[in-house]
Coordinates of C-alpha atoms in Angstrom, one line a residue:
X1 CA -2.6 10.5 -41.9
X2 CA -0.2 13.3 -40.6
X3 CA -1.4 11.9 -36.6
X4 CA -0.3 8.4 -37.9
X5 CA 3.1 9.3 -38.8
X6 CA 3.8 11.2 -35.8
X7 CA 2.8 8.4 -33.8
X8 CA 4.6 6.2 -35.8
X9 CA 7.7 8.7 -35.2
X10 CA 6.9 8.2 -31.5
X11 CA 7.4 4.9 -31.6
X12 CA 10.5 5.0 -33.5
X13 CA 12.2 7.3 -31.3
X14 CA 11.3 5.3 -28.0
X15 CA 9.0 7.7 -26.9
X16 CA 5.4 6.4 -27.4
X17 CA 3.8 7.2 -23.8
X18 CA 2.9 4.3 -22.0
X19 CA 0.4 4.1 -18.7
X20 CA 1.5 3.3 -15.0
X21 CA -0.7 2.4 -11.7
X22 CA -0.2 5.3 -10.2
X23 CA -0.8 4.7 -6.0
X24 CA -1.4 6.9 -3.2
X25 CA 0.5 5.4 -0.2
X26 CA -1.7 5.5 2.8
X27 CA -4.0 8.4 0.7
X28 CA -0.8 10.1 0.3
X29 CA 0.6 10.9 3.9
X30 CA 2.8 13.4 2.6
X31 CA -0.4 15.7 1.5
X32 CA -3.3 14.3 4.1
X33 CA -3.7 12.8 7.4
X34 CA -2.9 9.0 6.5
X35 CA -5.4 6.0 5.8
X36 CA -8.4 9.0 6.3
X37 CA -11.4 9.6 3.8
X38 CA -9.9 13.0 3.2
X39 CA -6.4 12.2 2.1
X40 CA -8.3 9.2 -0.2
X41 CA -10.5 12.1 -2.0
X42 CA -7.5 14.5 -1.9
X43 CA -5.9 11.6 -4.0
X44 CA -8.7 10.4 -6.2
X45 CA -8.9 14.8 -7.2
X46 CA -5.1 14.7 -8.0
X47 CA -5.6 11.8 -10.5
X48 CA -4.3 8.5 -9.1
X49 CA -5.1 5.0 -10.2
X50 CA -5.0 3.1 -6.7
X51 CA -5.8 4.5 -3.3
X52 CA -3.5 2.3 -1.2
X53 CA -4.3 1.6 2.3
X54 CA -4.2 -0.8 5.3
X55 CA -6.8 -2.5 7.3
X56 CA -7.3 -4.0 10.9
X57 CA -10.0 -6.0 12.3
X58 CA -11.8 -4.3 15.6
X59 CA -12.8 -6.5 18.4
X60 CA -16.5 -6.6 17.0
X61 CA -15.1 -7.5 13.7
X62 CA -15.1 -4.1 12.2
X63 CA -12.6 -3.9 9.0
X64 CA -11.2 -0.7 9.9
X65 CA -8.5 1.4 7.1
X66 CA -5.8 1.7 9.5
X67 CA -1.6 1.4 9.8
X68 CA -0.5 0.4 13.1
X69 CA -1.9 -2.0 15.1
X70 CA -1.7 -0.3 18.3
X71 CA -2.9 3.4 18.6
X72 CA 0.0 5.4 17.7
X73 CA 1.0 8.5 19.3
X74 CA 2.3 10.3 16.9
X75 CA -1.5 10.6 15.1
X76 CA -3.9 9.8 17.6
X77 CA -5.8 12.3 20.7
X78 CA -7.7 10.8 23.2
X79 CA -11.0 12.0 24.1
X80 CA -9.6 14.7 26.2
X81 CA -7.8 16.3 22.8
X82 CA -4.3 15.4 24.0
X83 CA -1.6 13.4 22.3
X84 CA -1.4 9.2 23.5
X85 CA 1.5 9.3 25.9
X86 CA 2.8 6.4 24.2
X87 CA 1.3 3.2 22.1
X88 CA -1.6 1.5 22.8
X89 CA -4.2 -0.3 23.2
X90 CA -4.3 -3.0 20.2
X91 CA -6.8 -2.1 17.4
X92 CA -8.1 -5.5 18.4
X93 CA -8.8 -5.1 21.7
X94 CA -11.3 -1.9 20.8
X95 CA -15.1 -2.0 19.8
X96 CA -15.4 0.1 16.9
X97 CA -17.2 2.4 18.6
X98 CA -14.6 3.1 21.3
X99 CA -12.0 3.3 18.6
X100 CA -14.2 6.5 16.9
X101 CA -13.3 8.1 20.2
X102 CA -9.2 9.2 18.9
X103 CA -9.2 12.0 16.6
X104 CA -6.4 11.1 14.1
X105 CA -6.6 14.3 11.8
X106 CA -3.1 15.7 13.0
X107 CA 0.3 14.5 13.4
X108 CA 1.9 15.2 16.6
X109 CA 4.4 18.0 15.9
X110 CA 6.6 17.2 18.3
X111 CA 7.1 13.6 17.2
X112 CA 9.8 12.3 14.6
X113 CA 6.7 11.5 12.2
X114 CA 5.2 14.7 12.8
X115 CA 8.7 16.7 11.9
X116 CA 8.8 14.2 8.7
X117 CA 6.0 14.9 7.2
X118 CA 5.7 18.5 8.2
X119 CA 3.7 19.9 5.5
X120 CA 1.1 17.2 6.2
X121 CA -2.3 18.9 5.9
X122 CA -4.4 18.7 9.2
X123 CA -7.9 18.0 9.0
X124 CA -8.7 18.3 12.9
X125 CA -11.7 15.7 13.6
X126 CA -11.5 12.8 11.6
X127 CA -10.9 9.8 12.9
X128 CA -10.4 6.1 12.2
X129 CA -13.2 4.7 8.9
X130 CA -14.7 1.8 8.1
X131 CA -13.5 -0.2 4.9
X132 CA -16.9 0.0 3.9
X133 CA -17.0 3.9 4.1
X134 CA -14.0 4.5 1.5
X135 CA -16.6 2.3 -0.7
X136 CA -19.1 4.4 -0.4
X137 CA -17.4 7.4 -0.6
X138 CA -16.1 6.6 -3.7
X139 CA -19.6 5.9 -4.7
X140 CA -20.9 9.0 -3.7
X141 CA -18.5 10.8 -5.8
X142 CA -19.2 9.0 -8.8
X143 CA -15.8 7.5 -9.3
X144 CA -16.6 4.1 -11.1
X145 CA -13.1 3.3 -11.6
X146 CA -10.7 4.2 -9.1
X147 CA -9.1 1.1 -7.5
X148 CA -8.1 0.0 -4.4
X149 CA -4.8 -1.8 -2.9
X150 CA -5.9 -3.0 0.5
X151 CA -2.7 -4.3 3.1
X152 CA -3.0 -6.9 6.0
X153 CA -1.1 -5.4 8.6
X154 CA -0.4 -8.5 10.4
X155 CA 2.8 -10.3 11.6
X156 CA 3.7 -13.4 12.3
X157 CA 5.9 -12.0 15.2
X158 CA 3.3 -10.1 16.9
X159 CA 0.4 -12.9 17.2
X160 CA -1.3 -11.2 19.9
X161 CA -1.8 -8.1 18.3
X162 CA -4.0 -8.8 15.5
X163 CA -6.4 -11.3 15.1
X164 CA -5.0 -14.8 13.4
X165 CA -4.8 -14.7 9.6
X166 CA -7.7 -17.1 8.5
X167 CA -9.6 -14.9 10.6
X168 CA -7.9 -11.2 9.2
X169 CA -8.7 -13.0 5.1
X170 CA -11.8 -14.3 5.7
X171 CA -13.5 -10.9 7.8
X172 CA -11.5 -8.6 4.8
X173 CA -12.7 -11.1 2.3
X174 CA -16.3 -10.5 3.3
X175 CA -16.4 -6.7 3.1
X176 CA -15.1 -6.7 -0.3
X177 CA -17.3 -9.0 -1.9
X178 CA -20.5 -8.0 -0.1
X179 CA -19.4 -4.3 -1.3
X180 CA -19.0 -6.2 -4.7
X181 CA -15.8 -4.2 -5.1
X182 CA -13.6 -7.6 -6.3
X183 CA -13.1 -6.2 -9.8
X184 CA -11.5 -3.4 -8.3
X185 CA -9.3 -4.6 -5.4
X186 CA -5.6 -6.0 -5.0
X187 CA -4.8 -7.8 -1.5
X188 CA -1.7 -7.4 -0.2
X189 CA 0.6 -7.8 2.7
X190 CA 4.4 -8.7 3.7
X191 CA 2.8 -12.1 5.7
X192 CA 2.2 -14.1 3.3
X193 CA 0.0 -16.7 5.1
X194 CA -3.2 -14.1 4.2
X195 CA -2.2 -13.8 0.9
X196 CA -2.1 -17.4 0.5
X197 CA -5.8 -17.7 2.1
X198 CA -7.0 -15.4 -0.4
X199 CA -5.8 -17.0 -3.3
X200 CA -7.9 -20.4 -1.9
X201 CA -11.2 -18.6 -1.4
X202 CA -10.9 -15.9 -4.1
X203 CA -9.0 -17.0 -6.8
X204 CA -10.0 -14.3 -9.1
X205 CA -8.9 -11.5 -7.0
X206 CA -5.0 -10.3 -7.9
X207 CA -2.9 -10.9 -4.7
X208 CA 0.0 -8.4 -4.3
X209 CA 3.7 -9.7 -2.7
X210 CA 5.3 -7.3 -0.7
X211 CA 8.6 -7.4 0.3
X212 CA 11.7 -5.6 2.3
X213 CA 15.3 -6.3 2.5
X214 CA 16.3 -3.4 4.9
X215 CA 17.4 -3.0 8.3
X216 CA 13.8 -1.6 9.2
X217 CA 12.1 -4.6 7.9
X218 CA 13.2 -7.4 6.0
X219 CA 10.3 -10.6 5.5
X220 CA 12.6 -12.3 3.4
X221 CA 15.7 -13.4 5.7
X222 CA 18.0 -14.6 2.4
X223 CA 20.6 -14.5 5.0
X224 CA 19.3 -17.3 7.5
X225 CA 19.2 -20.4 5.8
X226 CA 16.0 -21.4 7.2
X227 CA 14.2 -18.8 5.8
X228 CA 11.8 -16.5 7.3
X229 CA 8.3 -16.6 8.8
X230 CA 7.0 -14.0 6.9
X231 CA 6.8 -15.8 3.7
X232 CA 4.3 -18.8 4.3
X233 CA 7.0 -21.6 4.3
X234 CA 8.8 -20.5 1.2
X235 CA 12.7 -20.3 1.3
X236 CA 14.5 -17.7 -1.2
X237 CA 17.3 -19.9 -1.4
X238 CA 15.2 -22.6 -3.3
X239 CA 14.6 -19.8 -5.5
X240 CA 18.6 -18.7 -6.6
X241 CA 18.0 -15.8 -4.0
X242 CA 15.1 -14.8 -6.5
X243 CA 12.7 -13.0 -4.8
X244 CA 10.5 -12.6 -7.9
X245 CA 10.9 -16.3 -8.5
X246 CA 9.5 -16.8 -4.9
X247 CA 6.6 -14.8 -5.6
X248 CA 5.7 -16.7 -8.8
X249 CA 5.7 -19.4 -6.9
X250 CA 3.6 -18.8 -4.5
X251 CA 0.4 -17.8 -6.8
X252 CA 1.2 -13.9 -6.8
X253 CA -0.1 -11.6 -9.4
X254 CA 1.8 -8.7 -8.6
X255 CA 5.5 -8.2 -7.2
X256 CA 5.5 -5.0 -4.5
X257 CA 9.6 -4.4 -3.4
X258 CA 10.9 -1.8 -1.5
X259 CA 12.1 0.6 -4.5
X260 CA 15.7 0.4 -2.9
X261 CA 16.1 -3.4 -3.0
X262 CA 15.3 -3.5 -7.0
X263 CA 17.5 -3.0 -10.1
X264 CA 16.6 -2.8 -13.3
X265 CA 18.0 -6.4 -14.0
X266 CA 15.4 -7.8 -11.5
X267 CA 12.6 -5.7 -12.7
X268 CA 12.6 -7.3 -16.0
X269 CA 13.4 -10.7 -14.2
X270 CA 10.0 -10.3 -12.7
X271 CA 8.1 -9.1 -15.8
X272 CA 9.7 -11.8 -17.8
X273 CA 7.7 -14.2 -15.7
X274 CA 4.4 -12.4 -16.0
X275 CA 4.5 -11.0 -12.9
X276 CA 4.0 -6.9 -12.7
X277 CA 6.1 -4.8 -10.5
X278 CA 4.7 -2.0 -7.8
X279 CA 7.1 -0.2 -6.1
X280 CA 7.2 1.5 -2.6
X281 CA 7.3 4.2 -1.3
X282 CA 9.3 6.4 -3.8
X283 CA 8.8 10.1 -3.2
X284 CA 12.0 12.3 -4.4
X285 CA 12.2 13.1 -7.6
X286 CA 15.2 11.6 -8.5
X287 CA 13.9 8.0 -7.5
X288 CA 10.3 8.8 -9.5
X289 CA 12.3 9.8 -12.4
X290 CA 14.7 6.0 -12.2
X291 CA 12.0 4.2 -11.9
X292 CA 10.0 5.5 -14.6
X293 CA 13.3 5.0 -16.9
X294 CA 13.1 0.9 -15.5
X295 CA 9.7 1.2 -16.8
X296 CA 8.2 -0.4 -13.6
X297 CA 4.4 -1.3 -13.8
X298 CA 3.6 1.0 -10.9
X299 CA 4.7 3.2 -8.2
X300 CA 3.2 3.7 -4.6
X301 CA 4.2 7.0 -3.6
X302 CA 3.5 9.2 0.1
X303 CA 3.4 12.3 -2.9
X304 CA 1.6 11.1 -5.6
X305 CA 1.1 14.8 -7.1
X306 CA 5.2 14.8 -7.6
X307 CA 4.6 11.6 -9.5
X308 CA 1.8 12.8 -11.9
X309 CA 4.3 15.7 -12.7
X310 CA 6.9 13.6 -13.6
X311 CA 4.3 11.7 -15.7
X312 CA 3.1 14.4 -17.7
X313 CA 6.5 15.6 -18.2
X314 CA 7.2 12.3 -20.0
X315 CA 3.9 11.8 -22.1
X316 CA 2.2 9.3 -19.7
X317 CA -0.9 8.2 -18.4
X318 CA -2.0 6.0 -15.2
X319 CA -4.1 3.2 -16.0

């Protein structure tokens, strides 16, 4: 009786805790070496719901968990141990097997990316993984219920660089339901044409909109009245400049904004229509802490350890 009336007191005051998706961007690039089997079991250790991550398609049709679509140089060495010179060649245009010759266990300190992320954690030697690997690693350890958001990095304005989208869903597609891992996947991307695809041939799996209104990227265009090609032929100005409306819309489970284009006003817009809300990439502790007080459904995060300490703080739990 005396723990029912302090819950009940919990609730009165407003402070019942309540659980959040938790993410690791990239593994958590902040801590690890990004989209690498150590930075995912760096981040299933700290206590994360989701292990966020991005896939490519090798030329032999390999689902790889990588960023960029080229080989970047600011995290990969060639075979002779020294930093790319600059970007290149295409994912695509690489057998897997010539691909597993760039180590990718290091940022380049003498790049932007490497001075960013500074206190990133080398792990010299590991290099690009199969999509299939992170499921069996997971396996291995035992972890029945860890999940896993898995990004398209595709664009409609780079055709040649990846393969075509049918081709990107349906290879992805594949992997995950011969690794029976459906239960426990979200698709996502900012081109919308593959989340489309995979509502048509797997209904049941949650399909995650992302979305950017920023200098660096923006796939929604609300300023060019005839839309944008990122966005599989939708316009946000049918929607009242909604973007949540637009993802409703289009079939999506889950609404994924860059944390700076939201409000609280369009959070609840968005949850209103049944549609959660996962935002990116929010690392300093003064973003955590706002949107935990806009009570959004998740947060992707480069540090998820500052997260789960501004969780704990509160009461909370991931989910």
């Amino acid at each position: 009786m005396r723990n029912l009336g302090w819950l009940l007191l919990m609730i009165l005051l407003g402070g019942c805790a309540t659980k959040i998706d938790l993410q690791a961007h990239r593994g958590g690039r902040g801590l690890m070496p990004e989209n690498t089997l150590p930075a995912f079991q760096n981040a299933m250790r700290i206590g994360v719901t989701t292990l966020e991550l991005d896939t490519a398609i090798t030329r032999d049709g390999v689902v790889i968990i990588a960023h960029d679509p080229l080989l970047n140089p600011d995290i990969a060495r060639g075979p002779d141990g020294k930093w790319l010179e600059k970007k290149g060649p295409s994912l695509h245009s690489l057998n897997y097997a010539e691909l597993m010759q760039y180590d990718i266990g290091r940022l380049n300190p003498a790049s932007a990316y490497g001075k960013r992320y500074s206190q990133q954690t080398a792990v010299d030697g590991t290099r690009y993984s199969k999509l299939a690997d992170l499921f069996a690693a997971t396996r291995a350890a035992g972890d029945r219920h860890i999940r896993f958001n898995i990004e398209t990095k595709i664009s409609p304005d780079e055709p040649g660089e990846t393969v075509d989208p049918e081709t990107f869903a349906n290879t992805l597609l594949a992997v995950v339901l011969s690794e029976n891992m459906a239960g426990r996947v979200t698709l996502q991307s900012f081109d919308w044409r593959t989340l489309k695809i995979f509502q048509q041939k797997a209904p049941g799996i949650p399909t995650v909109y992302l979305s950017a209104q920023q200098k660096f990227l923006d796939n929604i265009s609300a300023g060019k009245p005839e839309g944008s090609r990122w966005t599989a032929g939708l316009n946000v100005r049918d929607y009242d400049g909604s973007v949540a409306r637009m993802v409703k819309a289009a079939g999506g489970a889950i609404w994924s904004p860059y944390f700076g284009d939201v409000d609280e006003g369009k959070i609840r817009e968005a949850q209103q229509l049944g549609l959660q809300v996962v935002v990116w990439t929010v690392n300093e502790a003064r973003d955590i802490e706002r949107m935990l007080d806009w009570k959004v459904d998740g947060i992707i995060s480069d540090y998820p350890d500052r997260v789960r300490v501004a969780l704990d703080a509160r009461g909370m739990k991931v989910r």
